[in-house]
mmCIF file of C-alpha atoms and ligand atoms in Angstrom:
data_model
loop_
_atom_site.group_PDB
_atom_site.id
_atom_site.type_symbol
_atom_site.label_atom_id
_atom_site.label_comp_id
_atom_site.label_asym_id
_atom_site.label_seq_id
_atom_site.Cartn_x
_atom_site.Cartn_y
_atom_site.Cartn_z
ATOM 1 C CA UNK E 1 -14.893 23.166 -2.573
ATOM 2 C CA UNK E 2 -12.325 24.791 -0.302
ATOM 3 C CA UNK E 3 -10.949 23.209 2.857
ATOM 4 C CA UNK E 4 -11.758 24.575 6.305
ATOM 5 C CA UNK E 5 -9.175 26.904 7.823
ATOM 6 C CA UNK E 6 -6.101 25.184 9.193
ATOM 7 C CA UNK E 7 -2.700 26.057 10.575
ATOM 8 C CA UNK E 8 0.329 24.899 8.611
ATOM 9 C CA UNK E 9 3.772 23.900 9.842
ATOM 10 C CA UNK E 10 6.691 22.652 7.743
ATOM 11 C CA UNK E 11 9.399 21.455 10.151
ATOM 12 C CA UNK E 12 12.956 20.644 9.086
ATOM 13 C CA UNK E 13 13.635 17.830 11.545
ATOM 14 C CA UNK E 14 11.862 14.672 12.593
ATOM 15 C CA UNK E 15 12.043 15.618 16.275
ATOM 16 C CA UNK E 16 10.358 18.925 15.535
ATOM 17 C CA UNK E 17 7.658 17.194 13.478
ATOM 18 C CA UNK E 18 6.916 14.707 16.268
ATOM 19 C CA UNK E 19 6.825 17.509 18.816
ATOM 20 C CA UNK E 20 4.355 19.478 16.651
ATOM 21 C CA UNK E 21 2.107 16.412 16.486
ATOM 22 C CA UNK E 22 2.428 15.864 20.238
ATOM 23 C CA UNK E 23 1.659 19.444 21.245
ATOM 24 C CA UNK E 24 -0.383 20.619 18.279
ATOM 25 C CA UNK E 25 -3.945 20.233 19.492
ATOM 26 C CA UNK E 26 -6.848 17.894 19.011
ATOM 27 C CA UNK E 27 -6.755 17.237 15.299
ATOM 28 C CA UNK E 28 -3.357 17.470 13.623
ATOM 29 C CA UNK E 29 -2.529 15.609 10.410
ATOM 30 C CA UNK E 30 0.720 14.715 8.696
ATOM 31 C CA UNK E 31 0.909 15.945 5.091
ATOM 32 C CA UNK E 32 3.073 13.805 2.777
ATOM 33 C CA UNK E 33 2.176 13.736 -0.946
ATOM 34 C CA UNK E 34 -1.228 15.258 -0.226
ATOM 35 C CA UNK E 35 -2.860 13.118 -2.908
ATOM 36 C CA UNK E 36 -5.442 11.666 -0.525
ATOM 37 C CA UNK E 37 -5.467 14.189 2.313
ATOM 38 C CA UNK E 38 -5.963 17.323 0.200
ATOM 39 C CA UNK E 39 -8.973 15.910 -1.721
ATOM 40 C CA UNK E 40 -10.455 14.770 1.613
ATOM 41 C CA UNK E 41 -9.977 18.288 3.021
ATOM 42 C CA UNK E 42 -11.461 19.928 -0.046
ATOM 43 C CA UNK E 43 -14.514 17.697 0.269
ATOM 44 C CA UNK E 44 -14.519 18.442 4.026
ATOM 45 C CA UNK E 45 -14.364 14.766 4.879
ATOM 46 C CA UNK E 46 -11.308 15.844 6.897
ATOM 47 C CA UNK E 47 -10.960 19.215 8.645
ATOM 48 C CA UNK E 48 -7.709 19.141 10.612
ATOM 49 C CA UNK E 49 -6.799 22.135 12.773
ATOM 50 C CA UNK E 50 -3.186 21.888 11.713
ATOM 51 C CA UNK E 51 -1.094 20.208 9.019
ATOM 52 C CA UNK E 52 2.462 19.085 9.701
ATOM 53 C CA UNK E 53 4.051 19.002 6.255
ATOM 54 C CA UNK E 54 6.904 16.461 6.314
ATOM 55 C CA UNK E 55 8.235 17.292 2.842
ATOM 56 C CA UNK E 56 11.153 19.325 4.264
ATOM 57 C CA UNK E 57 12.390 16.497 6.478
ATOM 58 C CA UNK E 58 15.793 15.418 5.206
ATOM 59 C CA UNK E 59 16.702 11.915 4.110
ATOM 60 C CA UNK E 60 13.273 10.283 3.787
ATOM 61 C CA UNK E 61 13.066 9.999 -0.016
ATOM 62 C CA UNK E 62 15.008 6.755 -0.269
ATOM 63 C CA UNK E 63 14.273 3.200 -1.197
ATOM 64 C CA UNK E 64 17.209 0.891 -0.714
ATOM 65 C CA UNK E 65 18.179 -2.712 -0.093
ATOM 66 C CA UNK E 66 20.139 -3.225 3.116
ATOM 67 C CA UNK E 67 23.013 -5.728 3.321
ATOM 68 C CA UNK E 68 20.745 -8.105 5.269
ATOM 69 C CA UNK E 69 18.459 -8.335 2.202
ATOM 70 C CA UNK E 70 15.596 -6.220 3.541
ATOM 71 C CA UNK E 71 14.115 -3.393 1.462
ATOM 72 C CA UNK E 72 13.459 0.011 3.083
ATOM 73 C CA UNK E 73 11.135 2.648 1.639
ATOM 74 C CA UNK E 74 11.317 6.108 3.236
ATOM 75 C CA UNK E 75 8.237 8.200 3.995
ATOM 76 C CA UNK E 76 8.979 10.606 1.133
ATOM 77 C CA UNK E 77 9.678 7.972 -1.527
ATOM 78 C CA UNK E 78 7.116 8.739 -4.264
ATOM 79 C CA UNK E 79 5.115 6.198 -6.244
ATOM 80 C CA UNK E 80 7.049 7.349 -9.353
ATOM 81 C CA UNK E 81 10.412 6.585 -7.694
ATOM 82 C CA UNK E 82 9.208 3.006 -7.323
ATOM 83 C CA UNK E 83 7.694 2.874 -10.810
ATOM 84 C CA UNK E 84 11.074 3.669 -12.378
ATOM 85 C CA UNK E 85 13.220 1.777 -9.894
ATOM 86 C CA UNK E 86 15.781 -0.638 -11.326
ATOM 87 C CA UNK E 87 16.165 -2.101 -7.848
ATOM 88 C CA UNK E 88 12.521 -3.194 -7.757
ATOM 89 C CA UNK E 89 12.544 -4.525 -11.307
ATOM 90 C CA UNK E 90 15.322 -6.936 -10.406
ATOM 91 C CA UNK E 91 14.279 -8.014 -6.939
ATOM 92 C CA UNK E 92 10.668 -7.160 -6.102
ATOM 93 C CA UNK E 93 8.303 -8.401 -8.826
ATOM 94 C CA UNK E 94 5.106 -7.766 -6.848
ATOM 95 C CA UNK E 95 6.042 -4.152 -6.103
ATOM 96 C CA UNK E 96 7.368 -3.560 -9.621
ATOM 97 C CA UNK E 97 4.075 -4.812 -11.069
ATOM 98 C CA UNK E 98 1.964 -2.604 -8.796
ATOM 99 C CA UNK E 99 3.858 0.706 -9.013
ATOM 100 C CA UNK E 100 2.727 1.731 -12.528
ATOM 101 C CA UNK E 101 -0.877 0.883 -11.652
ATOM 102 C CA UNK E 102 -1.237 3.451 -8.869
ATOM 103 C CA UNK E 103 -3.456 6.263 -10.124
ATOM 104 C CA UNK E 104 -1.980 8.409 -12.930
ATOM 105 C CA UNK E 105 1.440 10.014 -13.506
ATOM 106 C CA UNK E 106 0.489 13.278 -11.723
ATOM 107 C CA UNK E 107 -0.528 11.451 -8.558
ATOM 108 C CA UNK E 108 2.463 9.114 -8.790
ATOM 109 C CA UNK E 109 4.845 12.083 -8.882
ATOM 110 C CA UNK E 110 3.653 13.365 -5.498
ATOM 111 C CA UNK E 111 2.014 10.478 -3.610
ATOM 112 C CA UNK E 112 4.045 8.211 -1.366
ATOM 113 C CA UNK E 113 3.902 4.504 -0.585
ATOM 114 C CA UNK E 114 4.044 5.176 3.154
ATOM 115 C CA UNK E 115 1.254 7.762 2.859
ATOM 116 C CA UNK E 116 -0.853 5.226 1.022
ATOM 117 C CA UNK E 117 -0.348 2.693 3.842
ATOM 118 C CA UNK E 118 -1.279 5.345 6.429
ATOM 119 C CA UNK E 119 -4.355 6.400 4.487
ATOM 120 C CA UNK E 120 -5.587 2.765 4.695
ATOM 121 C CA UNK E 121 -8.044 3.050 1.841
ATOM 122 C CA UNK E 122 -9.553 -0.425 1.193
ATOM 123 C CA UNK E 123 -8.901 0.347 -2.483
ATOM 124 C CA UNK E 124 -5.273 1.363 -1.918
ATOM 125 C CA UNK E 125 -2.928 -0.886 -3.876
ATOM 126 C CA UNK E 126 0.229 -0.658 -1.750
ATOM 127 C CA UNK E 127 -1.323 -2.091 1.413
ATOM 128 C CA UNK E 128 -2.102 -5.385 -0.357
ATOM 129 C CA UNK E 129 1.334 -5.528 -1.906
ATOM 130 C CA UNK E 130 3.081 -4.891 1.406
ATOM 131 C CA UNK E 131 0.824 -7.322 3.232
ATOM 132 C CA UNK E 132 1.551 -10.077 0.688
ATOM 133 C CA UNK E 133 5.281 -9.410 1.172
ATOM 134 C CA UNK E 134 5.045 -9.619 4.975
ATOM 135 C CA UNK E 135 6.040 -5.957 5.258
ATOM 136 C CA UNK E 136 5.914 -3.623 8.217
ATOM 137 C CA UNK E 137 5.781 0.089 9.023
ATOM 138 C CA UNK E 138 8.319 1.827 11.267
ATOM 139 C CA UNK E 139 6.699 4.543 13.382
ATOM 140 C CA UNK E 140 8.522 7.274 15.277
ATOM 141 C CA UNK E 141 6.890 8.990 18.251
ATOM 142 C CA UNK E 142 8.080 10.917 21.318
ATOM 143 C CA UNK E 143 9.029 7.625 22.988
ATOM 144 C CA UNK E 144 11.114 6.281 20.097
ATOM 145 C CA UNK E 145 10.571 3.870 17.207
ATOM 146 C CA UNK E 146 8.427 0.783 16.839
ATOM 147 C CA UNK E 147 7.842 -1.709 14.000
ATOM 148 C CA UNK E 148 4.260 -2.604 13.132
ATOM 149 C CA UNK E 149 3.530 -5.543 10.782
ATOM 150 C CA UNK E 150 1.202 -4.537 7.949
ATOM 151 C CA UNK E 151 -1.278 -7.194 9.036
ATOM 152 C CA UNK E 152 -1.685 -5.226 12.315
ATOM 153 C CA UNK E 153 -1.199 -1.723 10.943
ATOM 154 C CA UNK E 154 -4.524 -1.328 9.143
ATOM 155 C CA UNK E 155 -7.443 -1.660 11.543
ATOM 156 C CA UNK E 156 -10.320 -0.779 9.218
ATOM 157 C CA UNK E 157 -11.333 1.551 6.407
ATOM 158 C CA UNK E 158 -9.134 4.685 6.639
ATOM 159 C CA UNK E 159 -7.859 3.632 10.068
ATOM 160 C CA UNK E 160 -4.429 2.624 11.269
ATOM 161 C CA UNK E 161 -2.811 1.965 14.630
ATOM 162 C CA UNK E 162 -0.558 5.042 14.659
ATOM 163 C CA UNK E 163 -0.914 7.192 17.725
ATOM 164 C CA UNK E 164 -1.763 10.897 17.158
ATOM 165 C CA UNK E 165 1.882 11.846 17.745
ATOM 166 C CA UNK E 166 3.581 9.192 15.614
ATOM 167 C CA UNK E 167 4.962 9.558 12.101
ATOM 168 C CA UNK E 168 5.447 6.538 9.842
ATOM 169 C CA UNK E 169 9.053 7.042 8.792
ATOM 170 C CA UNK E 170 9.506 4.004 6.570
ATOM 171 C CA UNK E 171 8.059 0.743 5.277
ATOM 172 C CA UNK E 172 10.173 -2.414 5.327
ATOM 173 C CA UNK E 173 10.010 -5.595 3.241
ATOM 174 C CA UNK E 174 11.879 -8.445 4.936
ATOM 175 C CA UNK E 175 14.629 -10.461 3.303
ATOM 176 C CA UNK E 176 13.295 -13.202 1.021
ATOM 177 C CA UNK E 177 13.687 -16.794 2.193
ATOM 178 C CA UNK E 178 14.191 -17.938 -1.399
ATOM 179 C CA UNK E 179 13.828 -16.722 -4.976
ATOM 180 C CA UNK E 180 11.093 -14.141 -5.111
ATOM 181 C CA UNK E 181 8.315 -14.167 -7.702
ATOM 182 C CA UNK E 182 4.745 -12.977 -7.941
ATOM 183 C CA UNK E 183 2.814 -10.041 -9.305
ATOM 184 C CA UNK E 184 -0.057 -7.633 -8.914
ATOM 185 C CA UNK E 185 -3.153 -7.558 -11.078
ATOM 186 C CA UNK E 186 -5.823 -4.898 -10.929
ATOM 187 C CA UNK E 187 -9.240 -4.628 -12.493
ATOM 188 C CA UNK E 188 -10.096 -0.977 -13.062
ATOM 189 C CA UNK E 189 -12.831 0.713 -15.048
ATOM 190 C CA UNK E 190 -10.312 2.910 -16.814
ATOM 191 C CA UNK E 191 -6.592 3.513 -16.557
ATOM 192 C CA UNK E 192 -5.787 5.497 -13.406
ATOM 193 C CA UNK E 193 -8.893 4.431 -11.521
ATOM 194 C CA UNK E 194 -9.010 2.809 -8.107
ATOM 195 C CA UNK E 195 -9.235 -0.982 -8.077
ATOM 196 C CA UNK E 196 -12.532 -2.746 -8.564
ATOM 197 C CA UNK E 197 -10.481 -5.809 -7.626
ATOM 198 C CA UNK E 198 -6.748 -6.046 -6.980
ATOM 199 C CA UNK E 199 -4.707 -9.121 -6.110
ATOM 200 C CA UNK E 200 -1.118 -9.149 -4.808
ATOM 201 C CA UNK E 201 0.799 -12.413 -4.762
ATOM 202 C CA UNK E 202 4.336 -12.835 -3.395
ATOM 203 C CA UNK E 203 6.045 -16.219 -3.534
ATOM 204 C CA UNK E 204 9.481 -17.262 -2.272
ATOM 205 C CA UNK E 205 10.851 -20.541 -3.629
ATOM 206 C CA UNK E 206 13.827 -22.624 -2.556
ATOM 207 C CA UNK E 207 14.620 -25.525 -4.865
ATOM 208 C CA UNK E 208 11.202 -26.447 -6.204
ATOM 209 C CA UNK E 209 9.395 -25.717 -2.923
ATOM 210 C CA UNK E 210 7.465 -22.637 -1.941
ATOM 211 C CA UNK E 211 9.001 -21.580 1.376
ATOM 212 C CA UNK E 212 6.896 -18.467 1.888
ATOM 213 C CA UNK E 213 3.731 -17.198 0.238
ATOM 214 C CA UNK E 214 1.596 -14.114 0.703
ATOM 215 C CA UNK E 215 -1.681 -13.213 -0.989
ATOM 216 C CA UNK E 216 -3.638 -10.022 -0.262
ATOM 217 C CA UNK E 217 -6.700 -8.440 -1.820
ATOM 218 C CA UNK E 218 -7.598 -4.842 -2.713
ATOM 219 C CA UNK E 219 -11.082 -3.377 -2.994
ATOM 220 C CA UNK E 220 -13.079 -6.462 -2.053
ATOM 221 C CA UNK E 221 -13.788 -5.742 1.607
ATOM 222 C CA UNK E 222 -13.941 -3.047 4.281
ATOM 223 C CA UNK E 223 -10.141 -3.040 4.437
ATOM 224 C CA UNK E 224 -7.198 -4.771 2.818
ATOM 225 C CA UNK E 225 -7.658 -8.536 3.153
ATOM 226 C CA UNK E 226 -4.828 -10.961 3.832
ATOM 227 C CA UNK E 227 -5.805 -14.292 2.247
ATOM 228 C CA UNK E 228 -3.778 -16.280 4.748
ATOM 229 C CA UNK E 229 -5.412 -19.679 4.145
ATOM 230 C CA UNK E 230 -4.799 -19.331 0.424
ATOM 231 C CA UNK E 231 -1.135 -18.526 1.080
ATOM 232 C CA UNK E 232 -0.821 -21.464 3.481
ATOM 233 C CA UNK E 233 -2.142 -23.805 0.784
ATOM 234 C CA UNK E 234 0.930 -22.985 -1.308
ATOM 235 C CA UNK E 235 3.593 -23.208 1.371
ATOM 236 C CA UNK E 236 5.835 -26.238 1.888
ATOM 237 C CA UNK E 237 5.424 -27.910 -1.499
ATOM 238 C CA UNK E 238 6.045 -27.191 -5.179
ATOM 239 C CA UNK E 239 3.545 -25.107 -7.119
ATOM 240 C CA UNK E 240 1.206 -27.447 -8.991
ATOM 241 C CA UNK E 241 -1.982 -26.957 -10.948
ATOM 242 C CA UNK E 242 -3.888 -28.376 -7.964
ATOM 243 C CA UNK E 243 -2.234 -26.134 -5.366
ATOM 244 C CA UNK E 244 -2.807 -23.097 -7.590
ATOM 245 C CA UNK E 245 -6.501 -23.973 -7.975
ATOM 246 C CA UNK E 246 -6.835 -24.526 -4.222
ATOM 247 C CA UNK E 247 -5.180 -21.174 -3.445
ATOM 248 C CA UNK E 248 -7.336 -19.382 -6.006
ATOM 249 C CA UNK E 249 -10.531 -20.815 -4.477
ATOM 250 C CA UNK E 250 -9.435 -19.999 -0.919
ATOM 251 C CA UNK E 251 -8.534 -16.435 -1.903
ATOM 252 C CA UNK E 252 -11.936 -16.018 -3.609
ATOM 253 C CA UNK E 253 -13.596 -17.269 -0.401
ATOM 254 C CA UNK E 254 -11.593 -14.778 1.682
ATOM 255 C CA UNK E 255 -12.902 -11.849 -0.379
ATOM 256 C CA UNK E 256 -15.869 -9.926 1.053
ATOM 257 C CA UNK E 257 -17.022 -8.017 -2.033
ATOM 258 C CA UNK E 258 -20.224 -6.024 -2.302
ATOM 259 C CA UNK E 259 -22.358 -5.566 -5.360
ATOM 260 C CA UNK E 260 -22.143 -1.972 -6.630
ATOM 261 C CA UNK E 261 -21.949 0.033 -9.850
ATOM 262 C CA UNK E 262 -18.579 -1.593 -10.611
ATOM 263 C CA UNK E 263 -19.928 -5.138 -10.674
ATOM 264 C CA UNK E 264 -21.689 -7.849 -8.732
ATOM 265 C CA UNK E 265 -20.142 -9.450 -5.667
ATOM 266 C CA UNK E 266 -19.970 -12.759 -7.520
ATOM 267 C CA UNK E 267 -18.144 -11.182 -10.471
ATOM 268 C CA UNK E 268 -15.565 -9.604 -8.154
ATOM 269 C CA UNK E 269 -15.060 -12.868 -6.285
ATOM 270 C CA UNK E 270 -14.504 -14.633 -9.583
ATOM 271 C CA UNK E 271 -11.951 -11.988 -10.602
ATOM 272 C CA UNK E 272 -9.987 -12.704 -7.413
ATOM 273 C CA UNK E 273 -9.938 -16.385 -8.382
ATOM 274 C CA UNK E 274 -8.832 -15.594 -11.946
ATOM 275 C CA UNK E 275 -6.099 -13.162 -10.850
ATOM 276 C CA UNK E 276 -4.578 -15.524 -8.271
ATOM 277 C CA UNK E 277 -4.507 -18.296 -10.842
ATOM 278 C CA UNK E 278 -3.086 -16.015 -13.516
ATOM 279 C CA UNK E 279 -0.272 -14.644 -11.378
ATOM 280 C CA UNK E 280 0.713 -18.071 -10.044
ATOM 281 C CA UNK E 281 0.579 -19.682 -13.477
ATOM 282 C CA UNK E 282 3.088 -17.044 -14.614
ATOM 283 C CA UNK E 283 5.863 -19.153 -13.088
ATOM 284 C CA UNK E 284 8.332 -18.666 -10.300
ATOM 285 C CA UNK E 285 11.191 -16.860 -11.973
ATOM 286 C CA UNK E 286 12.945 -14.059 -10.129
ATOM 287 C CA UNK E 287 11.192 -11.484 -12.288
ATOM 288 C CA UNK E 288 7.734 -12.970 -11.824
ATOM 289 C CA UNK E 289 4.842 -12.177 -14.103
ATOM 290 C CA UNK E 290 4.661 -8.916 -15.912
ATOM 291 C CA UNK E 291 2.239 -6.252 -14.802
ATOM 292 C CA UNK E 292 -0.872 -6.141 -16.882
ATOM 293 C CA UNK E 293 -4.139 -4.342 -16.682
ATOM 294 C CA UNK E 294 -7.267 -6.420 -16.991
ATOM 295 C CA UNK E 295 -9.479 -3.780 -18.521
HETATM 296 C C1 FAD U 1 -7.046 10.981 -8.810
HETATM 297 C C2 FAD U 1 -6.437 10.012 -7.821
HETATM 298 C C3 FAD U 1 -6.358 8.680 -8.145
HETATM 299 C C4 FAD U 1 -5.804 7.774 -7.218
HETATM 300 N N1 FAD U 1 -5.731 6.448 -7.576
HETATM 301 C C5 FAD U 1 -5.149 5.576 -6.744
HETATM 302 C C6 FAD U 1 -5.001 4.209 -7.099
HETATM 303 O O1 FAD U 1 -5.360 3.768 -8.197
HETATM 304 N N2 FAD U 1 -4.431 3.368 -6.189
HETATM 305 C C7 FAD U 1 -3.988 3.814 -4.984
HETATM 306 O O2 FAD U 1 -3.484 3.004 -4.201
HETATM 307 N N3 FAD U 1 -4.090 5.109 -4.620
HETATM 308 C C8 FAD U 1 -4.644 5.994 -5.461
HETATM 309 N N4 FAD U 1 -4.737 7.319 -5.100
HETATM 310 C C9 FAD U 1 -4.230 7.746 -3.763
HETATM 311 C C10 FAD U 1 -2.731 8.051 -3.848
HETATM 312 O O3 FAD U 1 -2.030 6.840 -4.025
HETATM 313 C C11 FAD U 1 -2.151 8.745 -2.588
HETATM 314 O O4 FAD U 1 -0.882 9.197 -2.955
HETATM 315 C C12 FAD U 1 -1.956 7.903 -1.364
HETATM 316 O O5 FAD U 1 -3.149 7.269 -1.001
HETATM 317 C C13 FAD U 1 -1.570 8.751 -0.143
HETATM 318 O O6 FAD U 1 -0.216 9.116 -0.178
HETATM 319 P P1 FAD U 1 0.197 10.621 0.033
HETATM 320 O O7 FAD U 1 1.667 10.638 0.222
HETATM 321 O O8 FAD U 1 -0.370 11.421 -1.063
HETATM 322 O O9 FAD U 1 -0.479 10.930 1.469
HETATM 323 P P2 FAD U 1 -1.292 12.203 1.994
HETATM 324 O O10 FAD U 1 -2.438 12.488 1.100
HETATM 325 O O11 FAD U 1 -0.365 13.313 2.307
HETATM 326 O O12 FAD U 1 -1.830 11.589 3.380
HETATM 327 C C14 FAD U 1 -2.809 10.571 3.398
HETATM 328 C C15 FAD U 1 -3.114 10.201 4.865
HETATM 329 O O13 FAD U 1 -1.997 9.515 5.448
HETATM 330 C C16 FAD U 1 -1.437 10.284 6.528
HETATM 331 N N5 FAD U 1 0.021 10.193 6.352
HETATM 332 C C17 FAD U 1 0.714 10.347 5.198
HETATM 333 N N6 FAD U 1 2.009 10.114 5.387
HETATM 334 C C18 FAD U 1 2.135 9.837 6.695
HETATM 335 C C19 FAD U 1 3.256 9.509 7.513
HETATM 336 N N7 FAD U 1 4.498 9.420 6.998
HETATM 337 N N8 FAD U 1 3.050 9.264 8.834
HETATM 338 C C20 FAD U 1 1.810 9.338 9.351
HETATM 339 N N9 FAD U 1 0.709 9.633 8.633
HETATM 340 C C21 FAD U 1 0.875 9.889 7.326
HETATM 341 C C22 FAD U 1 -1.979 11.692 6.374
HETATM 342 O O14 FAD U 1 -2.070 12.369 7.608
HETATM 343 C C23 FAD U 1 -3.352 11.423 5.775
HETATM 344 O O15 FAD U 1 -4.259 11.049 6.772
HETATM 345 C C24 FAD U 1 -5.299 8.239 -5.968
HETATM 346 C C25 FAD U 1 -5.377 9.593 -5.650
HETATM 347 C C26 FAD U 1 -5.942 10.488 -6.563
HETATM 348 C C27 FAD U 1 -5.987 11.952 -6.212
#
């Protein structure tokens, strides 16, 4: 299939890009990696009048740790940049575990983390990871910048809170309150597939106590699910076999899976339970559990 006709603009400054969105007409879309938007256009699920290609905007390909301990991921940072990042391997175990599990190498070379958050696919892996980490999106519009916590950014399947004339310029992970650990596990039918079930866990430990926890679920509901009760069950005390079991059960209860060709709802719920337990039982070292595929 071919997309409908559209106009194409490739601005060289952020101001110009925002202005094109503001003045461009009824249905204008930002083009980042194109790995979700282009297939949607070819299938005619999306038929924008105009694309604003942001790939020529300078200085958005970064991911960096700021002196205050926060991590910043620019709108043109590709999945592959994160997959091969030494920075993530040392400091962000949940992100480091997830990066190699996004799609396949071709998609990872072009697709962006920020684009994935904007696309808001319930089966998108990055939204769960960023939600578990308490991340946020920085949006730039004609009136300036605003920060939107991930928990408020995604409003439903393929929907986010960005206004028509805003560009998400970066994603931010806040400074850890303690030693970070965690991981991401994904059940997929074959390597490179979208998640049947994905679980992101991010733990911050000070002494032997968990001082912050985040758990979020991919592919088991109409949008990314923050398992907040499960995370709360871990916070304020050391990780024990009992607290891990309680969190795993609460996360399984938070899932809203549907039976389909990938498996029954009960099977998917059980996989959430197993993944939470498996990641948490991996320990609380700075490097967390290793990424693994549960084929
Ligand atoms: C074969 C295949 C397999 C895949 N498998 C997986 C997978 O296993 N897991 C997974 O998570 N994803 C998967 N994806 C999706 C992939 O990760 C995309 O890269 C990602 O969803 C979108 O990022 P992008 O940069 O390509 O965005 P684009 O496709 O360019 O844009 C996607 C949407 O977000 C909007 N957008 C993008 N960037 C911005 C911005 N900065 N500001 C405002 N709006 C913006 C666009 O307007 C569009 O609506 C797969 C894709 C393919 C083609």
